[in-house]
CSV table of C-alpha atoms (C1' of nucleotides) in Angstrom, one decimal:
chain,number,residue,atom,x,y,z
A,10,UNK,CA,15.1,-16.5,-34.2
A,11,UNK,CA,17.8,-15.5,-32.2
A,12,UNK,CA,17.1,-15.7,-28.8
A,13,UNK,CA,17.8,-17.6,-26.3
A,14,UNK,CA,14.3,-19.7,-25.9
A,15,UNK,CA,14.4,-20.3,-21.9
A,16,UNK,CA,16.6,-16.8,-21.8
A,17,UNK,CA,15.6,-15.4,-18.4
A,18,UNK,CA,19.1,-15.7,-16.2
A,19,UNK,CA,19.2,-12.9,-14.1
A,20,UNK,CA,15.3,-12.4,-14.1
A,21,UNK,CA,13.6,-10.7,-10.9
A,22,UNK,CA,10.3,-12.1,-10.4
A,23,UNK,CA,7.8,-9.7,-7.7
A,24,UNK,CA,4.8,-10.7,-6.1
A,25,UNK,CA,2.7,-9.2,-8.9
A,26,UNK,CA,5.1,-11.5,-11.5
A,27,UNK,CA,3.8,-14.5,-9.1
A,28,UNK,CA,0.0,-13.4,-8.9
A,29,UNK,CA,0.4,-13.5,-12.6
A,30,UNK,CA,1.8,-16.6,-12.8
A,31,UNK,CA,-0.3,-18.1,-9.5
A,32,UNK,CA,-3.5,-17.3,-11.4
A,33,UNK,CA,-2.2,-18.8,-15.5
A,34,UNK,CA,-1.7,-22.3,-12.8
A,35,UNK,CA,-5.0,-21.6,-11.9
A,36,UNK,CA,-6.6,-21.7,-15.5
A,37,UNK,CA,-7.0,-18.0,-15.7
A,38,UNK,CA,-5.3,-17.7,-19.2
A,39,UNK,CA,-5.9,-14.3,-20.7
A,40,UNK,CA,-4.9,-11.0,-19.6
A,41,UNK,CA,-8.0,-9.3,-19.8
A,42,UNK,CA,-9.7,-12.8,-17.8
A,43,UNK,CA,-6.1,-12.4,-15.1
A,44,UNK,CA,-7.4,-8.9,-14.4
A,45,UNK,CA,-11.4,-9.3,-14.2
A,46,UNK,CA,-10.2,-12.8,-11.9
A,47,UNK,CA,-8.2,-10.4,-9.7
A,48,UNK,CA,-10.7,-8.0,-9.2
A,49,UNK,CA,-12.9,-10.5,-7.3
A,50,UNK,CA,-9.9,-12.4,-5.3
A,51,UNK,CA,-6.9,-11.0,-4.8
A,52,UNK,CA,-7.6,-7.3,-4.8
A,53,UNK,CA,-7.5,-6.6,-1.4
A,54,UNK,CA,-4.6,-7.5,-0.6
A,55,UNK,CA,-2.7,-7.7,-3.9
A,56,UNK,CA,-4.5,-5.0,-5.9
A,57,UNK,CA,-2.8,-4.6,-9.7
A,58,UNK,CA,-4.4,-2.6,-12.1
A,59,UNK,CA,-4.6,-3.8,-16.4
A,60,UNK,CA,-1.9,-1.8,-17.5
A,61,UNK,CA,1.0,-4.3,-15.2
A,62,UNK,CA,-1.1,-7.4,-16.8
A,63,UNK,CA,0.5,-7.4,-20.4
A,64,UNK,CA,3.9,-6.6,-19.5
A,65,UNK,CA,4.6,-8.9,-16.8
A,66,UNK,CA,3.1,-11.6,-19.2
A,67,UNK,CA,5.5,-10.3,-21.6
A,68,UNK,CA,8.4,-11.4,-19.0
A,69,UNK,CA,7.7,-13.9,-18.0
A,70,UNK,CA,7.4,-15.6,-21.5
A,71,UNK,CA,10.6,-14.1,-22.2
A,72,UNK,CA,12.0,-15.4,-19.1
A,73,UNK,CA,10.4,-19.0,-20.3
A,74,UNK,CA,7.4,-19.4,-17.1
A,75,UNK,CA,4.6,-19.2,-19.7
A,76,UNK,CA,4.4,-20.3,-23.1
A,77,UNK,CA,2.3,-18.3,-25.1
A,78,UNK,CA,-1.1,-19.3,-28.0
A,79,UNK,CA,-2.1,-17.1,-30.3
A,80,UNK,CA,-5.9,-17.5,-30.2
A,81,UNK,CA,-7.4,-15.1,-31.5
A,82,UNK,CA,-12.4,-14.6,-31.5
A,83,UNK,CA,-13.7,-14.1,-34.3
A,84,UNK,CA,-11.0,-11.4,-35.7
A,85,UNK,CA,-9.9,-10.0,-32.7
A,86,UNK,CA,-6.8,-10.8,-31.8
A,87,UNK,CA,-6.3,-13.1,-27.7
A,88,UNK,CA,-2.9,-14.5,-26.4
A,89,UNK,CA,-3.6,-17.5,-24.1
A,90,UNK,CA,-1.0,-18.6,-21.5
A,91,UNK,CA,0.4,-21.7,-19.8
A,92,UNK,CA,2.4,-22.1,-16.9
A,93,UNK,CA,5.9,-23.6,-18.1
A,94,UNK,CA,7.5,-26.9,-15.9
A,95,UNK,CA,10.1,-23.7,-14.9
A,96,UNK,CA,7.4,-21.7,-13.8
A,97,UNK,CA,5.9,-24.4,-11.8
A,98,UNK,CA,9.1,-24.3,-9.9
A,99,UNK,CA,9.8,-20.5,-9.4
A,100,UNK,CA,6.1,-20.8,-8.1
A,101,UNK,CA,6.9,-23.4,-5.7
A,102,UNK,CA,10.5,-21.7,-4.9
A,103,UNK,CA,8.2,-18.2,-3.7
A,104,UNK,CA,5.4,-20.4,-2.2
A,105,UNK,CA,7.9,-21.8,0.1
A,106,UNK,CA,10.4,-19.1,1.2
A,107,UNK,CA,10.6,-18.1,4.6
A,108,UNK,CA,11.4,-14.4,4.4
A,109,UNK,CA,8.2,-12.7,5.3
A,110,UNK,CA,7.6,-9.1,3.8
A,111,UNK,CA,6.1,-6.5,6.5
A,112,UNK,CA,2.0,-6.2,5.7
A,113,UNK,CA,1.4,-3.0,4.3
A,114,UNK,CA,-1.9,-0.7,5.1
A,115,UNK,CA,-2.1,2.4,3.8
A,116,UNK,CA,-5.5,4.0,4.8
A,117,UNK,CA,-6.2,7.6,4.8
A,118,UNK,CA,-9.0,7.6,6.5
A,119,UNK,CA,-7.2,6.0,9.4
A,120,UNK,CA,-4.9,9.1,9.1
A,121,UNK,CA,-8.1,11.6,9.6
A,122,UNK,CA,-9.2,9.6,12.4
A,123,UNK,CA,-5.8,9.7,13.9
A,124,UNK,CA,-5.8,13.4,14.3
A,125,UNK,CA,-9.3,13.6,14.6
A,126,UNK,CA,-8.6,15.3,17.5
A,127,UNK,CA,-8.8,18.7,15.6
A,128,UNK,CA,-12.0,18.6,14.8
A,129,UNK,CA,-15.6,19.0,16.9
A,130,UNK,CA,-17.2,16.1,18.5
A,131,UNK,CA,-20.1,16.7,15.6
A,132,UNK,CA,-17.7,16.2,12.9
A,133,UNK,CA,-15.8,13.5,15.1
A,134,UNK,CA,-18.8,11.6,15.0
A,135,UNK,CA,-19.2,12.2,11.3
A,136,UNK,CA,-15.6,11.0,10.2
A,137,UNK,CA,-16.8,7.8,12.1
A,138,UNK,CA,-19.5,7.4,10.3
A,139,UNK,CA,-18.0,7.9,7.2
A,140,UNK,CA,-14.8,4.9,8.1
A,141,UNK,CA,-18.3,3.0,9.1
A,142,UNK,CA,-20.0,3.1,5.8
A,143,UNK,CA,-16.9,2.4,3.6
A,144,UNK,CA,-16.2,-0.4,5.7
A,145,UNK,CA,-19.8,-1.7,5.7
A,146,UNK,CA,-19.4,-1.4,1.9
A,147,UNK,CA,-16.5,-3.2,1.6
A,148,UNK,CA,-18.2,-6.2,4.1
A,149,UNK,CA,-20.9,-6.1,2.2
A,150,UNK,CA,-18.8,-6.9,-1.5
A,151,UNK,CA,-17.0,-9.2,0.2
A,152,UNK,CA,-19.8,-11.1,1.3
A,153,UNK,CA,-22.2,-10.7,-1.7
A,154,UNK,CA,-19.7,-11.0,-4.6
A,155,UNK,CA,-16.7,-12.5,-3.7
A,156,UNK,CA,-17.0,-14.7,-1.0
A,157,UNK,CA,-19.7,-16.8,-3.0
A,158,UNK,CA,-17.5,-17.5,-5.9
A,159,UNK,CA,-14.5,-18.6,-3.9
A,160,UNK,CA,-16.3,-20.8,-2.2
A,161,UNK,CA,-18.4,-22.4,-5.5
A,162,UNK,CA,-15.9,-24.5,-6.1
A,163,UNK,CA,-15.5,-28.3,-7.6
A,164,UNK,CA,-14.3,-30.9,-5.5
A,165,UNK,CA,-10.9,-31.5,-5.8
A,166,UNK,CA,-10.3,-27.0,-7.0
A,167,UNK,CA,-8.4,-24.5,-5.5
A,168,UNK,CA,-9.7,-23.9,-1.4
A,169,UNK,CA,-7.6,-21.6,-0.4
A,170,UNK,CA,-9.1,-18.7,-2.3
A,171,UNK,CA,-12.1,-19.4,0.2
A,172,UNK,CA,-9.5,-19.2,3.5
A,173,UNK,CA,-8.4,-16.2,1.5
A,174,UNK,CA,-11.7,-14.7,1.1
A,175,UNK,CA,-13.0,-15.9,4.3
A,176,UNK,CA,-10.4,-14.2,6.4
A,177,UNK,CA,-11.2,-11.2,4.9
A,178,UNK,CA,-14.4,-11.3,5.5
A,179,UNK,CA,-13.9,-12.1,8.9
A,180,UNK,CA,-12.0,-9.1,9.3
A,181,UNK,CA,-14.2,-6.4,7.9
A,182,UNK,CA,-17.1,-7.8,10.3
A,183,UNK,CA,-14.6,-7.6,13.4
A,184,UNK,CA,-14.1,-3.8,12.2
A,185,UNK,CA,-18.0,-3.0,11.5
A,186,UNK,CA,-18.5,-4.3,15.2
A,187,UNK,CA,-15.1,-2.2,16.5
A,188,UNK,CA,-16.1,0.8,14.3
A,189,UNK,CA,-20.4,0.6,15.9
A,190,UNK,CA,-18.9,0.6,19.5
A,191,UNK,CA,-16.6,3.5,19.1
A,192,UNK,CA,-19.2,5.4,17.0
A,193,UNK,CA,-21.6,4.2,20.9
A,194,UNK,CA,-18.7,5.4,22.7
A,195,UNK,CA,-18.6,8.9,21.3
A,196,UNK,CA,-22.1,9.1,21.3
A,197,UNK,CA,-21.9,8.9,25.1
A,198,UNK,CA,-19.3,11.2,26.0
A,199,UNK,CA,-21.3,13.5,24.1
A,200,UNK,CA,-24.4,13.6,26.6
A,201,UNK,CA,-21.8,14.0,29.9
B,30,UNK,CA,12.3,38.8,-0.9
B,31,UNK,CA,10.3,38.9,-4.2
B,32,UNK,CA,8.2,35.7,-3.8
B,33,UNK,CA,5.0,36.4,-2.6
B,34,UNK,CA,5.1,34.9,1.1
B,35,UNK,CA,1.5,33.0,1.3
B,36,UNK,CA,1.8,31.7,-2.2
B,37,UNK,CA,0.9,28.4,-3.2
B,38,UNK,CA,-2.7,29.0,-4.9
B,39,UNK,CA,-2.1,25.9,-7.1
B,40,UNK,CA,-0.9,23.6,-4.2
B,41,UNK,CA,-1.5,20.2,-4.2
B,42,UNK,CA,-1.4,18.6,-0.8
B,43,UNK,CA,-1.7,14.6,-0.5
B,44,UNK,CA,-2.8,12.5,2.7
B,45,UNK,CA,1.0,12.7,3.5
B,46,UNK,CA,1.3,16.6,3.6
B,47,UNK,CA,-1.9,16.5,5.7
B,48,UNK,CA,0.4,13.5,8.4
B,49,UNK,CA,2.9,16.1,8.7
B,50,UNK,CA,1.0,19.2,9.1
B,51,UNK,CA,-1.3,17.0,11.8
B,52,UNK,CA,2.4,15.9,13.3
B,53,UNK,CA,3.6,19.7,13.4
B,54,UNK,CA,0.6,20.7,14.7
B,55,UNK,CA,0.0,17.7,17.5
B,56,UNK,CA,3.7,19.7,18.5
B,57,UNK,CA,6.3,17.6,16.7
B,58,UNK,CA,8.6,20.6,15.3
B,59,UNK,CA,11.3,18.8,13.7
B,60,UNK,CA,11.4,16.6,10.5
B,61,UNK,CA,13.4,14.3,12.1
B,62,UNK,CA,11.3,14.1,15.0
B,63,UNK,CA,8.3,13.7,12.8
B,64,UNK,CA,10.1,10.6,11.4
B,65,UNK,CA,10.6,9.3,14.9
B,66,UNK,CA,7.4,9.6,16.1
B,67,UNK,CA,5.2,8.6,12.8
B,68,UNK,CA,7.5,5.2,13.1
B,69,UNK,CA,5.7,4.6,16.4
B,70,UNK,CA,2.1,5.8,15.6
B,71,UNK,CA,0.9,6.2,11.9
B,72,UNK,CA,3.0,3.7,10.4
B,73,UNK,CA,0.8,1.1,10.4
B,74,UNK,CA,-1.6,2.9,8.1
B,75,UNK,CA,0.3,5.6,6.5
B,76,UNK,CA,3.8,4.6,6.4
B,77,UNK,CA,6.9,7.4,5.2
B,78,UNK,CA,10.0,7.4,4.5
B,79,UNK,CA,12.4,9.9,5.9
B,80,UNK,CA,13.3,11.0,2.5
B,81,UNK,CA,10.0,12.6,1.8
B,82,UNK,CA,9.7,14.1,5.3
B,83,UNK,CA,12.0,17.1,4.3
B,84,UNK,CA,10.8,18.2,0.9
B,85,UNK,CA,7.4,18.2,2.2
B,86,UNK,CA,8.4,20.6,5.3
B,87,UNK,CA,10.1,22.7,2.5
B,88,UNK,CA,6.4,22.3,0.5
B,89,UNK,CA,4.4,22.9,2.8
B,90,UNK,CA,6.6,26.2,4.5
B,91,UNK,CA,7.0,27.3,0.5
B,92,UNK,CA,2.9,27.5,0.2
B,93,UNK,CA,2.5,29.8,3.7
B,94,UNK,CA,1.0,26.5,5.4
B,95,UNK,CA,3.9,25.9,8.1
B,96,UNK,CA,6.5,28.9,9.4
B,97,UNK,CA,9.9,27.8,9.9
B,98,UNK,CA,12.9,28.9,12.7
B,99,UNK,CA,16.1,27.9,12.5
B,100,UNK,CA,17.1,27.0,16.1
B,101,UNK,CA,20.7,25.0,15.7
B,102,UNK,CA,21.4,22.8,18.9
B,103,UNK,CA,24.8,23.1,19.2
B,104,UNK,CA,27.1,23.9,16.3
B,105,UNK,CA,24.1,21.2,14.6
B,106,UNK,CA,21.6,23.3,12.4
B,107,UNK,CA,17.8,22.9,12.8
B,108,UNK,CA,14.8,23.7,11.4
B,109,UNK,CA,11.7,24.4,13.9
B,110,UNK,CA,8.3,24.1,12.8
B,111,UNK,CA,4.7,25.7,13.6
B,112,UNK,CA,1.8,25.3,11.7
B,113,UNK,CA,0.0,28.8,10.5
B,114,UNK,CA,-3.5,29.6,10.0
B,115,UNK,CA,-4.0,29.1,6.7
B,116,UNK,CA,-2.5,25.4,7.6
B,117,UNK,CA,-4.8,24.6,10.5
B,118,UNK,CA,-7.3,25.7,7.4
B,119,UNK,CA,-6.7,23.3,5.0
B,120,UNK,CA,-6.0,20.4,7.9
B,121,UNK,CA,-9.2,20.6,9.2
B,122,UNK,CA,-11.1,21.2,5.6
B,123,UNK,CA,-9.2,17.6,5.1
B,124,UNK,CA,-10.2,16.3,8.1
B,125,UNK,CA,-13.6,17.2,7.1
B,126,UNK,CA,-13.4,16.5,3.1
B,127,UNK,CA,-16.2,13.5,2.9
B,128,UNK,CA,-14.8,11.6,-0.7
B,129,UNK,CA,-13.7,8.4,1.2
B,130,UNK,CA,-10.7,6.6,-0.2
B,131,UNK,CA,-10.1,3.4,-0.3
B,132,UNK,CA,-8.4,1.1,2.1
B,133,UNK,CA,-5.3,-0.6,0.5
B,134,UNK,CA,-4.0,-3.1,1.8
B,135,UNK,CA,-0.5,-5.0,0.5
B,136,UNK,CA,0.3,-8.6,1.5
B,137,UNK,CA,2.5,-11.0,-0.1
B,138,UNK,CA,2.3,-12.9,2.8
B,139,UNK,CA,-1.7,-13.4,1.9
B,140,UNK,CA,-0.6,-13.9,-1.2
B,141,UNK,CA,0.9,-16.8,-0.6
B,142,UNK,CA,-1.8,-18.3,1.6
B,143,UNK,CA,-4.4,-17.6,-1.8
B,144,UNK,CA,-2.0,-19.7,-3.9
B,145,UNK,CA,-1.4,-22.5,-1.3
B,146,UNK,CA,-3.4,-25.1,-2.9
B,147,UNK,CA,0.6,-25.6,-5.0
B,148,UNK,CA,1.6,-26.6,-1.7
B,149,UNK,CA,2.0,-30.0,0.0
B,150,UNK,CA,0.3,-30.2,3.2
B,151,UNK,CA,3.3,-30.0,5.4
B,152,UNK,CA,4.9,-26.7,3.4
B,153,UNK,CA,0.7,-25.5,4.0
B,154,UNK,CA,1.3,-25.4,7.9
B,155,UNK,CA,4.4,-23.7,7.4
B,156,UNK,CA,3.3,-21.2,5.5
B,157,UNK,CA,0.5,-20.8,7.8
B,158,UNK,CA,2.8,-21.1,10.9
B,159,UNK,CA,4.7,-17.6,9.3
B,160,UNK,CA,1.7,-16.1,8.9
B,161,UNK,CA,1.3,-16.4,12.6
B,162,UNK,CA,4.5,-15.9,13.7
B,163,UNK,CA,4.4,-12.7,12.1
B,164,UNK,CA,1.1,-11.2,13.2
B,165,UNK,CA,2.1,-12.5,16.4
B,166,UNK,CA,5.1,-9.8,16.2
B,167,UNK,CA,3.5,-7.3,14.9
B,168,UNK,CA,0.9,-7.1,18.1
B,169,UNK,CA,3.4,-8.0,20.6
B,170,UNK,CA,5.1,-4.5,18.9
B,171,UNK,CA,1.6,-2.9,18.9
B,172,UNK,CA,0.7,-3.1,22.9
B,173,UNK,CA,4.4,-3.0,23.7
B,174,UNK,CA,5.6,-0.4,22.6
B,175,UNK,CA,2.9,1.6,20.3
B,176,UNK,CA,-0.8,1.4,22.4
B,177,UNK,CA,1.2,2.5,26.2
B,178,UNK,CA,2.7,5.9,24.5
B,179,UNK,CA,-0.3,6.3,22.9
B,180,UNK,CA,-2.4,6.4,25.2
B,181,UNK,CA,0.4,8.0,28.0
B,182,UNK,CA,-1.2,11.3,27.4
B,183,UNK,CA,-1.3,13.6,29.8
B,184,UNK,CA,-5.4,15.4,30.5
B,185,UNK,CA,-6.8,17.5,27.5
B,186,UNK,CA,-4.1,15.9,25.2
B,187,UNK,CA,-4.7,14.4,22.3
B,188,UNK,CA,-7.0,11.0,22.4
B,189,UNK,CA,-7.1,9.8,19.2
B,190,UNK,CA,-4.0,8.7,18.3
B,191,UNK,CA,-4.6,6.1,21.2
B,192,UNK,CA,-7.9,4.9,19.4
B,193,UNK,CA,-6.7,4.3,16.6
B,194,UNK,CA,-3.4,2.3,17.6
B,195,UNK,CA,-6.4,0.6,19.3
B,196,UNK,CA,-8.0,-0.1,16.6
B,197,UNK,CA,-5.1,-1.5,15.3
B,198,UNK,CA,-4.0,-3.8,18.0
B,199,UNK,CA,-7.3,-5.4,18.5
B,200,UNK,CA,-7.5,-5.7,14.7
B,201,UNK,CA,-4.0,-8.2,15.2
B,202,UNK,CA,-5.3,-9.8,18.3
B,203,UNK,CA,-8.4,-10.5,15.9
B,204,UNK,CA,-5.9,-11.6,12.9
B,205,UNK,CA,-4.3,-14.0,15.8
B,206,UNK,CA,-6.6,-15.7,17.2
B,207,UNK,CA,-8.4,-16.7,13.4
B,208,UNK,CA,-5.2,-18.0,12.5
B,209,UNK,CA,-4.8,-20.1,15.1
B,210,UNK,CA,-8.2,-21.5,14.5
B,211,UNK,CA,-7.0,-21.9,10.4
B,212,UNK,CA,-3.8,-23.7,11.8
B,213,UNK,CA,-5.9,-26.0,14.2
B,214,UNK,CA,-8.5,-26.8,11.3
B,215,UNK,CA,-5.4,-27.9,8.9
B,216,UNK,CA,-4.0,-30.3,11.4
B,217,UNK,CA,-7.4,-32.0,12.2
B,218,UNK,CA,-7.8,-32.1,8.1
B,219,UNK,CA,-4.5,-33.9,7.9
B,220,UNK,CA,-5.0,-36.3,10.3
B,221,UNK,CA,-9.1,-37.6,8.4
C,6,DC,C1',37.6,6.6,20.5
C,7,DA,C1',34.2,3.8,18.7
C,8,DG,C1',29.2,3.9,17.8
C,9,DG,C1',24.9,5.2,18.1
C,10,DT,C1',21.7,9.1,17.3
C,11,DC,C1',21.3,13.8,15.7
C,12,DA,C1',19.6,16.2,12.2
C,13,DT,C1',19.1,17.7,6.4
C,14,DG,C1',19.2,17.1,2.8
C,15,DT,C1',19.8,15.1,-2.9
C,16,DA,C1',19.7,11.7,-6.5
C,17,DA,C1',18.6,7.1,-8.7
C,18,DA,C1',15.7,3.7,-9.1
C,19,DG,C1',11.5,1.1,-9.1
C,20,DC,C1',6.5,0.6,-9.0
C,21,DG,C1',2.2,1.6,-9.6
C,22,DT,C1',-1.4,4.6,-11.8
C,23,DT,C1',-4.2,7.3,-14.7
C,24,DA,C1',-5.2,8.6,-19.4
C,25,DC,C1',-4.2,7.9,-23.9
C,26,DA,C1',-4.6,4.8,-28.4
C,27,DT,C1',-7.1,1.4,-31.1
C,28,DG,C1',-10.5,-1.8,-32.8
C,29,DA,C1',-13.7,-6.4,-32.9
C,30,DT,C1',-17.8,-8.1,-31.0
C,31,DT,C1',-22.2,-8.4,-27.7
C,32,DT,C1',-25.8,-7.2,-25.7
C,33,DT,C1',-29.7,-3.8,-24.7
D,12,DA,C1',-27.9,2.7,-33.2
D,13,DA,C1',-25.6,3.2,-29.0
D,14,DA,C1',-23.9,1.3,-25.2
D,15,DA,C1',-20.8,-2.2,-22.9
D,16,DT,C1',-18.0,-5.7,-23.1
D,17,DC,C1',-13.6,-7.9,-25.0
D,18,DA,C1',-9.0,-7.7,-25.5
D,19,DT,C1',-4.0,-5.9,-26.2
D,20,DG,C1',-0.8,-2.6,-25.6
D,21,DT,C1',1.8,2.1,-24.5
D,22,DA,C1',3.1,6.8,-22.8
D,23,DA,C1',3.1,9.8,-18.8
D,24,DC,C1',3.2,10.9,-14.4
D,25,DG,C1',3.7,10.8,-9.4
D,26,DC,C1',4.3,8.9,-5.2
D,27,DT,C1',7.8,5.9,-2.4
D,28,DT,C1',11.7,4.1,-1.1
D,29,DT,C1',17.1,2.9,-0.9
D,30,DA,C1',21.5,4.9,-1.4
D,31,DC,C1',24.5,8.5,-1.2
D,32,DA,C1',26.3,12.2,1.2
D,33,DT,C1',27.3,15.2,5.4
D,34,DG,C1',28.4,16.2,9.7
D,35,DA,C1',28.1,17.2,15.0
D,36,DC,C1',26.8,15.5,19.3
D,37,DC,C1',27.0,12.0,23.0
D,38,DT,C1',27.0,7.5,25.3
D,39,DG,C1',30.0,3.7,26.9
DNA sequence: CAGGTCATGTAAAGCGTTACATGATTTT
DNA sequence: AAAATCATGTAACGCTTTACATGACCTG
């Protein structure tokens, strides 16, 4: 009532904000659905938790980037969001922004590999075997769950989600071959 | 004086703790040197900041995993650390631990790619070009700075740092080819 | 002698995860 | 009838980053 509607003058949007904004733009309209869809699409390169989604939606709504409409299913409250003109503009200029942030990888298993010289030959092999197994699992999930969904897009639908999925899948495939090679080399070294 | 020397009964060590511990074990003895060496070795899969190093060293010292010796260079104070038996044990059981944490990737650029359908064909190409350029830079740095240092190891020295470096370098190389391919496909689509 | 590197820390702020809390609806 | 899923949030905690602070030593 007393709040200037578009408001958000000095509002700093994070990549997580744009993830939410982009999801709403793709037609994923509720907080719960955004989290569910993110889990099978963007989780590999930008993980989010459900606890981030709701405050972020409110923030974007307060800033005028989204509109909120109450649409209860039965007696259960539910909020449905739509992107505004302002939201589209913000998303567009983020997508065109040229400042490139570095990739950030965090992998405890790779850290273990780095220090693996402290292990016996047998334990080294076991460590690499665990790395391979985890990677194989990730690859499987990618190929079976994520890629097919991303590729099952109606004509005229978005096609970059499938590009991103294929990239991840191919990276996992490459890592799989690489780690197999490493295993073989270690086995060979053991015998000599 | 009144402190039980080994102390650390219920002390929870994080991957960052083991990174520090492992570095000291490899003969990197001061906080400053650990950060410097981490920057050209483990930064790609477990980034740390200098502000983490010193408190972590103190924590590990308090827990009896490291010994501290004061060794000033000129009038400048300096602490040199050594790993203890207890530290070796802890590092070993972490390395042999079978619980596998998931890889965690965070890449704003990939997130942009995922939502690139909102862009014009020209802007899509520009986005991919930026991705490629960043990747090429990472690959270059890997090949020119990190790999050679990791591979320049005296006989009997650790050889897994070089394995880890080669893995990263090869991943970047793979991504480079993949992104080149994507660029070509987009160019081809544009003409048709 | 100025700027860079060596060297060690503290404080504040930001971001994200886990756990907590609640309750309706749907599926088995 | 129980379990899973839908649905929305809050609170506490932990890890990391950035900024602040200090000062000696070395190189051009």
